[in-house]
Amino acid sequence: MRRLNRKKTLNLMKELDAFPKVPESYVETSASGGTVSLIAFTTIAFLTIMEFTVYRDTWMKYEYEVDKDFTSKLRINIDITVAMRCQYVGADVLDLAETMVASADGLIYEPVIFDLSPQQKEWQRMLQLIQSRLQEEHSLQDVIFKSAFKGASTAPPPREDNSLQSPDACRIHGHLYVNKVAGNFHITVGKAIPHPRGHAHLAALVSHESYNFSHRIDHLSFGELIPGIINPLDGTEKIASDHNEMFQYFITVVPTKLHTYKISAETHQFSVTERERVINHAAGSHGVSGIFMKYDISSLMVTVTEEHMPFWQFLVRLCGIIGGIFSTTGILHGLGRFVAEVIFCRFKLGSYRSTSVPLPDGHTSNHLPLITDNSTH
């Protein structure tokens, strides 16, 4: 009974076989079939390599949500060189809550030479080239996110020429912590002093002829400092055409959470628009000479996540490639053989109809005579 049940089970499984086996004696090979098979195998190999390249690659996924964090502090990372002596300039932050953050809380004033050395000029040229490409190719930002903490620092290299020239500029660098509200970071003439109605700068002792707000922004970022990330104002250089000139930067800061296979950090992206004008009260152009960076915090937060294709999806796509190419080439090969047989059959039929055989009574016949054994002798 067990053997009988086993045979019934095997017979049932054979009936469910969706892949019937054709005896090799019934299979006919052809040169056209071999050529199509070679093309199919080559195509499969090429697409498999391409699919594996896609599987190894990753992409960045962007998600947006409302930023509910209003209590934490915002860090501003600054590295700006102004073409004035350090005793003549002062930097501070004033936000909408009338909270003043003095530069003494985290910024360093370092006397330097404004003109760059040859190596530093090459560094700045390359950074400006990258900035121009980023404005044209927005997908390069994903590459920068992936290479964070692996790329070189965006800080300028130290001088290599040991110049004996006396310092004529002031490098203001460091970081400040401010409230997460709109504010104004500015560098102007004179040191900042607190005031009951805001703040003021001691600019009375500095002559207007010494005003020169030509500046270079080596680095400006918000949030956690991440090496390898290039920000929109990095490498910017502005040369003042007048002593009383105002440079304004209007910045929109977007909180960003970055999650890649290398790092997980909370930083901030920002966009910026620029404006510069000469202060001339007689012509109606009012204001204060200096560098003003007015920033505003976006209410939206962006989460950037690096994603990878799952292995099961790679297998499904690979099976689709192999099966699809086999099916498609088989259909095209069968269709080609059918068209070729139809054309050749018509040609043969035409040659048969054009053949005539004389009959004994003087008539002709267009049919070919049957070939018998007697006719061969």
Short mmCIF file of C-alpha atoms in Angstrom, two decimals:
data_model
loop_
_atom_site.label_atom_id
_atom_site.label_comp_id
_atom_site.label_asym_id
_atom_site.label_seq_id
_atom_site.Cartn_x
_atom_site.Cartn_y
_atom_site.Cartn_z
CA MET A 1 0.00 0.00 0.00
CA ARG A 2 2.82 2.40 0.81
CA ARG A 3 4.48 1.77 -2.56
CA LEU A 4 1.15 2.29 -4.31
CA ASN A 5 0.54 5.60 -2.52
CA ARG A 6 4.08 6.66 -3.29
CA LYS A 7 3.59 5.91 -7.00
CA LYS A 8 0.33 7.86 -7.03
CA THR A 9 2.06 10.79 -5.39
CA LEU A 10 4.92 10.68 -7.93
CA ASN A 11 2.45 10.50 -10.83
CA LEU A 12 0.53 13.45 -9.42
CA MET A 13 3.74 15.46 -9.08
CA LYS A 14 4.66 14.58 -12.68
CA GLU A 15 1.32 15.90 -13.88
CA LEU A 16 1.99 19.18 -12.06
CA ASP A 17 5.38 19.59 -13.78
CA ALA A 18 5.37 22.99 -15.51
CA PHE A 19 8.72 22.28 -17.19
CA PRO A 20 8.21 19.32 -19.54
CA LYS A 21 11.39 17.72 -20.84
CA VAL A 22 11.80 17.39 -24.62
CA PRO A 23 13.88 14.42 -25.80
CA GLU A 24 17.14 15.45 -27.42
CA SER A 25 16.26 13.48 -30.58
CA TYR A 26 13.36 15.91 -31.14
CA VAL A 27 15.49 19.02 -30.72
CA GLU A 28 16.86 20.53 -33.91
CA THR A 29 19.76 23.02 -33.76
CA SER A 30 20.41 25.70 -36.35
CA ALA A 31 23.00 28.37 -37.11
CA SER A 32 20.43 31.14 -36.66
CA GLY A 33 19.42 29.75 -33.28
CA GLY A 34 23.05 29.62 -32.18
CA THR A 35 23.60 33.23 -33.27
CA VAL A 36 20.52 34.42 -31.38
CA SER A 37 21.62 32.44 -28.30
CA LEU A 38 25.07 34.07 -28.41
CA ILE A 39 23.49 37.53 -28.63
CA ALA A 40 21.14 36.68 -25.76
CA PHE A 41 23.96 35.43 -23.50
CA THR A 42 26.06 38.50 -24.25
CA THR A 43 23.15 40.83 -23.48
CA ILE A 44 22.40 38.97 -20.24
CA ALA A 45 26.03 39.23 -19.12
CA PHE A 46 26.18 42.96 -19.91
CA LEU A 47 22.90 43.78 -18.15
CA THR A 48 23.86 41.62 -15.16
CA ILE A 49 27.07 43.62 -14.70
CA MET A 50 25.14 46.88 -15.01
CA GLU A 51 22.53 45.69 -12.52
CA PHE A 52 25.23 44.70 -10.04
CA THR A 53 26.71 48.21 -10.37
CA VAL A 54 23.30 49.69 -9.58
CA TYR A 55 22.95 47.32 -6.61
CA ARG A 56 26.28 48.46 -5.16
CA ASP A 57 25.33 52.14 -5.48
CA THR A 58 23.28 54.09 -2.92
CA TRP A 59 21.01 57.11 -3.14
CA MET A 60 19.81 59.84 -0.79
CA LYS A 61 16.18 59.97 0.33
CA TYR A 62 14.74 63.32 1.41
CA GLU A 63 11.87 63.55 3.91
CA TYR A 64 10.27 66.74 5.24
CA GLU A 65 8.59 67.44 8.57
CA VAL A 66 7.87 70.34 10.91
CA ASP A 67 10.76 71.27 13.20
CA LYS A 68 9.39 71.20 16.76
CA ASP A 69 12.66 71.97 18.51
CA PHE A 70 12.62 75.61 19.58
CA THR A 71 14.54 75.42 22.86
CA SER A 72 17.97 74.24 21.70
CA LYS A 73 20.74 76.62 20.69
CA LEU A 74 21.94 77.12 17.12
CA ARG A 75 25.67 76.96 16.51
CA ILE A 76 27.21 79.32 13.93
CA ASN A 77 30.67 78.39 12.62
CA ILE A 78 32.55 81.41 11.26
CA ASP A 79 35.85 81.94 9.46
CA ILE A 80 35.93 85.36 7.77
CA THR A 81 38.90 87.56 6.88
CA VAL A 82 38.30 91.33 6.67
CA ALA A 83 40.82 93.71 5.09
CA MET A 84 41.05 95.91 8.22
CA ARG A 85 43.14 95.74 11.35
CA CYS A 86 41.61 93.80 14.25
CA GLN A 87 41.45 96.84 16.54
CA TYR A 88 39.17 98.60 14.04
CA VAL A 89 36.44 95.95 13.61
CA GLY A 90 33.97 94.18 15.87
CA ALA A 91 31.57 91.26 15.34
CA ASP A 92 28.45 90.25 17.21
CA VAL A 93 24.96 88.76 16.81
CA LEU A 94 21.62 90.42 17.60
CA ASP A 95 18.46 88.31 17.26
CA LEU A 96 14.76 89.23 17.14
CA ALA A 97 14.47 88.69 20.89
CA GLU A 98 16.93 91.60 21.33
CA THR A 99 19.46 89.13 22.70
CA MET A 100 23.03 90.15 21.98
CA VAL A 101 25.82 87.59 21.65
CA ALA A 102 29.24 89.25 21.74
CA SER A 103 32.11 87.92 19.70
CA ALA A 104 34.16 87.46 22.86
CA ASP A 105 31.98 84.44 23.66
CA GLY A 106 33.62 82.24 21.05
CA LEU A 107 35.34 84.18 18.25
CA ILE A 108 39.07 84.76 17.83
CA TYR A 109 40.56 87.88 16.20
CA GLU A 110 43.80 86.96 14.44
CA PRO A 111 45.95 89.50 12.53
CA VAL A 112 46.78 88.10 9.08
CA ILE A 113 47.78 89.16 5.56
CA PHE A 114 44.75 89.63 3.32
CA ASP A 115 46.45 88.60 0.07
CA LEU A 116 46.64 84.83 -0.34
CA SER A 117 49.79 82.85 -1.02
CA PRO A 118 50.02 80.88 -4.32
CA GLN A 119 48.95 77.64 -2.65
CA GLN A 120 46.03 79.35 -0.93
CA LYS A 121 44.96 80.98 -4.21
CA GLU A 122 44.90 77.53 -5.84
CA TRP A 123 42.79 76.25 -2.95
CA GLN A 124 40.33 79.13 -3.33
CA ARG A 125 40.12 78.67 -7.11
CA MET A 126 39.26 74.99 -6.71
CA LEU A 127 36.65 75.78 -4.05
CA GLN A 128 35.01 78.40 -6.28
CA LEU A 129 35.01 75.90 -9.17
CA ILE A 130 33.22 73.35 -6.98
CA GLN A 131 30.69 76.00 -5.96
CA SER A 132 29.91 76.84 -9.59
CA ARG A 133 29.43 73.14 -10.40
CA LEU A 134 27.15 72.71 -7.38
CA GLN A 135 24.92 75.49 -8.67
CA GLU A 136 24.60 73.70 -12.02
CA GLU A 137 24.64 70.04 -10.93
CA HIS A 138 22.43 69.74 -7.86
CA SER A 139 22.94 65.96 -7.73
CA LEU A 140 26.56 66.59 -6.65
CA GLN A 141 25.22 67.51 -3.22
CA ASP A 142 24.32 63.83 -2.69
CA VAL A 143 27.93 62.89 -3.44
CA ILE A 144 29.12 65.42 -0.85
CA PHE A 145 26.72 64.02 1.75
CA LYS A 146 28.00 60.48 1.12
CA SER A 147 31.62 61.57 1.41
CA ALA A 148 31.15 63.53 4.65
CA PHE A 149 33.96 62.94 7.15
CA LYS A 150 35.92 61.29 4.31
CA GLY A 151 36.61 64.40 2.26
CA ALA A 152 39.30 66.94 3.01
CA SER A 153 38.58 69.87 5.28
CA THR A 154 37.36 73.05 3.59
CA ALA A 155 39.66 75.19 5.75
CA PRO A 156 42.38 77.06 3.81
CA PRO A 157 45.90 75.65 3.99
CA PRO A 158 48.50 77.59 6.01
CA ARG A 159 50.78 80.03 4.24
CA GLU A 160 53.85 78.44 2.76
CA ASP A 161 55.77 81.58 1.76
CA ASN A 162 56.70 83.00 5.24
CA SER A 163 56.03 86.55 4.11
CA LEU A 164 57.68 89.34 6.12
CA GLN A 165 54.81 91.70 5.29
CA SER A 166 53.06 93.13 8.34
CA PRO A 167 49.45 91.95 8.90
CA ASP A 168 46.92 94.24 7.23
CA ALA A 169 43.73 92.21 7.81
CA CYS A 170 41.84 90.47 10.58
CA ARG A 171 40.73 86.84 10.52
CA ILE A 172 37.62 86.32 12.67
CA HIS A 173 37.05 82.62 13.29
CA GLY A 174 35.39 80.39 15.85
CA HIS A 175 31.77 79.61 16.73
CA LEU A 176 28.83 81.20 18.53
CA TYR A 177 25.68 79.73 20.09
CA VAL A 178 22.49 81.71 19.45
CA ASN A 179 18.75 81.25 19.90
CA LYS A 180 16.82 79.45 17.16
CA VAL A 181 15.16 82.63 15.96
CA ALA A 182 15.95 85.05 13.17
CA GLY A 183 18.98 87.19 13.81
CA ASN A 184 21.72 89.34 12.35
CA PHE A 185 25.41 88.52 12.50
CA HIS A 186 27.44 91.55 11.47
CA ILE A 187 30.98 92.84 11.30
CA THR A 188 31.35 96.59 11.34
CA VAL A 189 33.68 99.36 12.50
CA GLY A 190 34.46 99.48 16.21
CA LYS A 191 34.05 97.03 19.05
CA ALA A 192 30.53 96.22 20.17
CA ILE A 193 29.31 97.44 23.53
CA PRO A 194 25.98 96.60 25.25
CA HIS A 195 23.30 99.26 25.30
CA PRO A 196 19.92 99.43 27.10
CA ARG A 197 18.12 99.87 23.76
CA GLY A 198 20.21 97.35 21.86
CA HIS A 199 23.90 97.70 21.22
CA ALA A 200 26.41 100.09 19.68
CA HIS A 201 29.88 100.07 18.14
CA LEU A 202 32.73 102.41 19.06
CA ALA A 203 33.44 103.75 15.59
CA ALA A 204 34.09 107.41 16.41
CA LEU A 205 37.85 106.96 16.71
CA VAL A 206 38.25 105.29 13.29
CA SER A 207 38.62 107.53 10.24
CA HIS A 208 36.50 106.87 7.16
CA GLU A 209 39.61 106.61 4.99
CA SER A 210 40.62 103.43 6.81
CA TYR A 211 37.29 101.72 6.11
CA ASN A 212 37.80 98.69 3.89
CA PHE A 213 35.28 95.89 4.10
CA SER A 214 36.78 93.75 1.39
CA HIS A 215 36.42 90.29 2.83
CA ARG A 216 36.82 86.61 2.18
CA ILE A 217 34.50 83.95 3.64
CA ASP A 218 36.58 80.82 4.10
CA HIS A 219 33.80 79.04 5.97
CA LEU A 220 30.29 79.74 7.23
CA SER A 221 27.97 77.02 8.45
CA PHE A 222 25.21 76.37 10.95
CA GLY A 223 24.92 73.45 13.33
CA GLU A 224 27.39 70.65 13.87
CA LEU A 225 30.69 71.14 12.07
CA ILE A 226 31.11 68.31 9.53
CA PRO A 227 34.41 68.08 7.59
CA GLY A 228 33.96 67.55 3.87
CA ILE A 229 30.65 69.44 3.60
CA ILE A 230 30.86 72.47 1.29
CA ASN A 231 28.51 75.33 2.18
CA PRO A 232 27.17 77.96 -0.25
CA LEU A 233 29.39 80.83 0.96
CA ASP A 234 32.65 78.91 1.34
CA GLY A 235 35.34 80.49 -0.82
CA THR A 236 33.42 83.75 -1.42
CA GLU A 237 35.57 86.85 -1.89
CA LYS A 238 34.28 90.43 -2.19
CA ILE A 239 36.43 93.49 -2.95
CA ALA A 240 35.00 96.84 -1.83
CA SER A 241 34.97 99.60 -4.43
CA ASP A 242 34.37 102.34 -1.85
CA HIS A 243 35.24 103.03 1.76
CA ASN A 244 31.58 103.27 2.82
CA GLU A 245 30.21 100.04 1.39
CA MET A 246 27.66 97.61 2.84
CA PHE A 247 27.64 93.90 2.05
CA GLN A 248 24.44 92.05 2.90
CA TYR A 249 23.75 88.31 2.89
CA PHE A 250 20.17 87.10 3.38
CA ILE A 251 20.29 83.51 4.60
CA THR A 252 17.50 80.94 5.05
CA VAL A 253 18.62 78.11 7.35
CA VAL A 254 16.98 74.68 7.08
CA PRO A 255 17.54 72.17 9.93
CA THR A 256 18.85 68.90 8.50
CA LYS A 257 19.32 65.44 9.94
CA LEU A 258 21.92 63.48 7.99
CA HIS A 259 21.97 59.69 8.22
CA THR A 260 24.45 57.83 6.01
CA TYR A 261 26.34 54.56 6.35
CA LYS A 262 29.32 56.60 7.62
CA ILE A 263 27.84 59.23 9.92
CA SER A 264 24.68 60.33 11.70
CA ALA A 265 24.64 64.05 12.48
CA GLU A 266 22.33 67.02 12.95
CA THR A 267 23.41 69.94 10.81
CA HIS A 268 21.84 72.77 8.83
CA GLN A 269 21.69 73.61 5.13
CA PHE A 270 21.09 77.14 3.95
CA SER A 271 20.42 79.20 0.86
CA VAL A 272 21.65 82.75 0.41
CA THR A 273 21.07 85.86 -1.67
CA GLU A 274 23.60 88.71 -1.80
CA ARG A 275 23.43 92.47 -2.08
CA GLU A 276 26.05 95.19 -1.90
CA ARG A 277 25.73 98.96 -2.11
CA VAL A 278 27.68 102.12 -1.35
CA ILE A 279 26.45 104.18 1.60
CA ASN A 280 25.71 107.71 0.39
CA HIS A 281 23.32 109.67 2.59
CA ALA A 282 23.15 112.53 0.10
CA ALA A 283 21.87 110.16 -2.59
CA GLY A 284 19.38 108.48 -0.25
CA SER A 285 21.41 105.31 0.32
CA HIS A 286 21.37 105.05 4.09
CA GLY A 287 22.86 102.44 6.38
CA VAL A 288 26.08 101.45 8.11
CA SER A 289 29.22 100.25 6.39
CA GLY A 290 30.06 96.65 7.16
CA ILE A 291 29.22 93.00 6.54
CA PHE A 292 25.70 91.94 7.55
CA MET A 293 24.42 88.34 7.52
CA LYS A 294 20.71 88.26 8.24
CA TYR A 295 19.56 84.70 8.83
CA ASP A 296 16.12 83.18 9.33
CA ILE A 297 15.28 79.66 10.55
CA SER A 298 12.92 77.57 8.42
CA SER A 299 10.02 75.84 10.16
CA LEU A 300 10.61 72.69 8.10
CA MET A 301 13.24 70.08 8.87
CA VAL A 302 14.81 67.83 6.25
CA THR A 303 15.87 64.26 6.98
CA VAL A 304 18.44 62.97 4.48
CA THR A 305 18.89 59.20 4.59
CA GLU A 306 21.24 57.08 2.50
CA GLU A 307 19.42 54.03 1.15
CA HIS A 308 20.54 50.83 -0.54
CA MET A 309 18.70 48.38 -2.80
CA PRO A 310 17.61 45.25 -0.84
CA PHE A 311 19.20 41.95 -1.91
CA TRP A 312 15.83 40.34 -2.65
CA GLN A 313 14.95 43.20 -4.99
CA PHE A 314 18.27 42.71 -6.76
CA LEU A 315 17.47 39.00 -7.28
CA VAL A 316 13.98 39.81 -8.60
CA ARG A 317 15.36 42.33 -11.08
CA LEU A 318 18.08 39.87 -12.12
CA CYS A 319 15.53 37.09 -12.74
CA GLY A 320 13.42 39.54 -14.72
CA ILE A 321 16.40 40.41 -16.91
CA ILE A 322 17.33 36.78 -17.62
CA GLY A 323 13.77 35.55 -18.20
CA GLY A 324 12.78 38.58 -20.21
CA ILE A 325 15.74 38.34 -22.57
CA PHE A 326 15.23 34.60 -23.12
CA SER A 327 11.53 35.08 -23.86
CA THR A 328 12.05 38.11 -26.07
CA THR A 329 14.86 36.57 -28.12
CA GLY A 330 12.86 33.34 -28.50
CA ILE A 331 9.85 35.25 -29.81
CA LEU A 332 11.98 37.32 -32.19
CA HIS A 333 13.80 34.23 -33.42
CA GLY A 334 10.53 32.35 -34.06
CA LEU A 335 9.03 35.36 -35.82
CA GLY A 336 12.13 35.74 -37.96
CA ARG A 337 12.09 32.08 -38.98
CA PHE A 338 8.38 32.30 -39.83
CA VAL A 339 8.92 35.35 -42.05
CA ALA A 340 11.92 33.71 -43.72
CA GLU A 341 9.98 30.48 -44.41
CA VAL A 342 7.06 32.42 -45.90
CA ILE A 343 9.37 34.37 -48.22
CA PHE A 344 11.33 31.26 -49.30
CA CYS A 345 8.14 29.24 -49.82
CA ARG A 346 6.74 31.89 -52.14
CA PHE A 347 9.99 31.95 -54.04
CA LYS A 348 9.93 28.16 -54.47
CA LEU A 349 6.29 28.20 -55.54
CA GLY A 350 7.10 30.81 -58.15
CA SER A 351 9.93 28.67 -59.54
CA TYR A 352 7.64 25.63 -59.69
CA ARG A 353 4.98 27.51 -61.66
CA SER A 354 7.50 28.77 -64.23
CA THR A 355 8.59 25.18 -65.16
CA SER A 356 6.79 23.63 -68.23
CA VAL A 357 6.85 19.99 -69.44
CA PRO A 358 5.99 19.05 -73.11
CA LEU A 359 3.23 16.44 -73.62
CA PRO A 360 2.92 13.95 -76.53
CA ASP A 361 -0.20 15.68 -77.93
CA GLY A 362 1.65 18.98 -78.41
CA HIS A 363 0.41 20.64 -75.19
CA THR A 364 2.56 21.77 -72.30
CA SER A 365 2.18 21.22 -68.59
CA ASN A 366 3.36 23.62 -65.86
CA HIS A 367 3.53 20.85 -63.27
CA LEU A 368 6.77 19.11 -62.46
CA PRO A 369 6.81 15.42 -63.37
CA LEU A 370 6.97 12.94 -60.59
CA ILE A 371 10.41 11.39 -60.13
CA THR A 372 10.22 7.59 -60.11
CA ASP A 373 12.73 4.88 -60.13
CA ASN A 374 12.17 4.27 -63.87
CA SER A 375 12.83 7.91 -64.74
CA THR A 376 16.27 7.81 -63.23
CA HIS A 377 17.50 5.20 -65.63
#
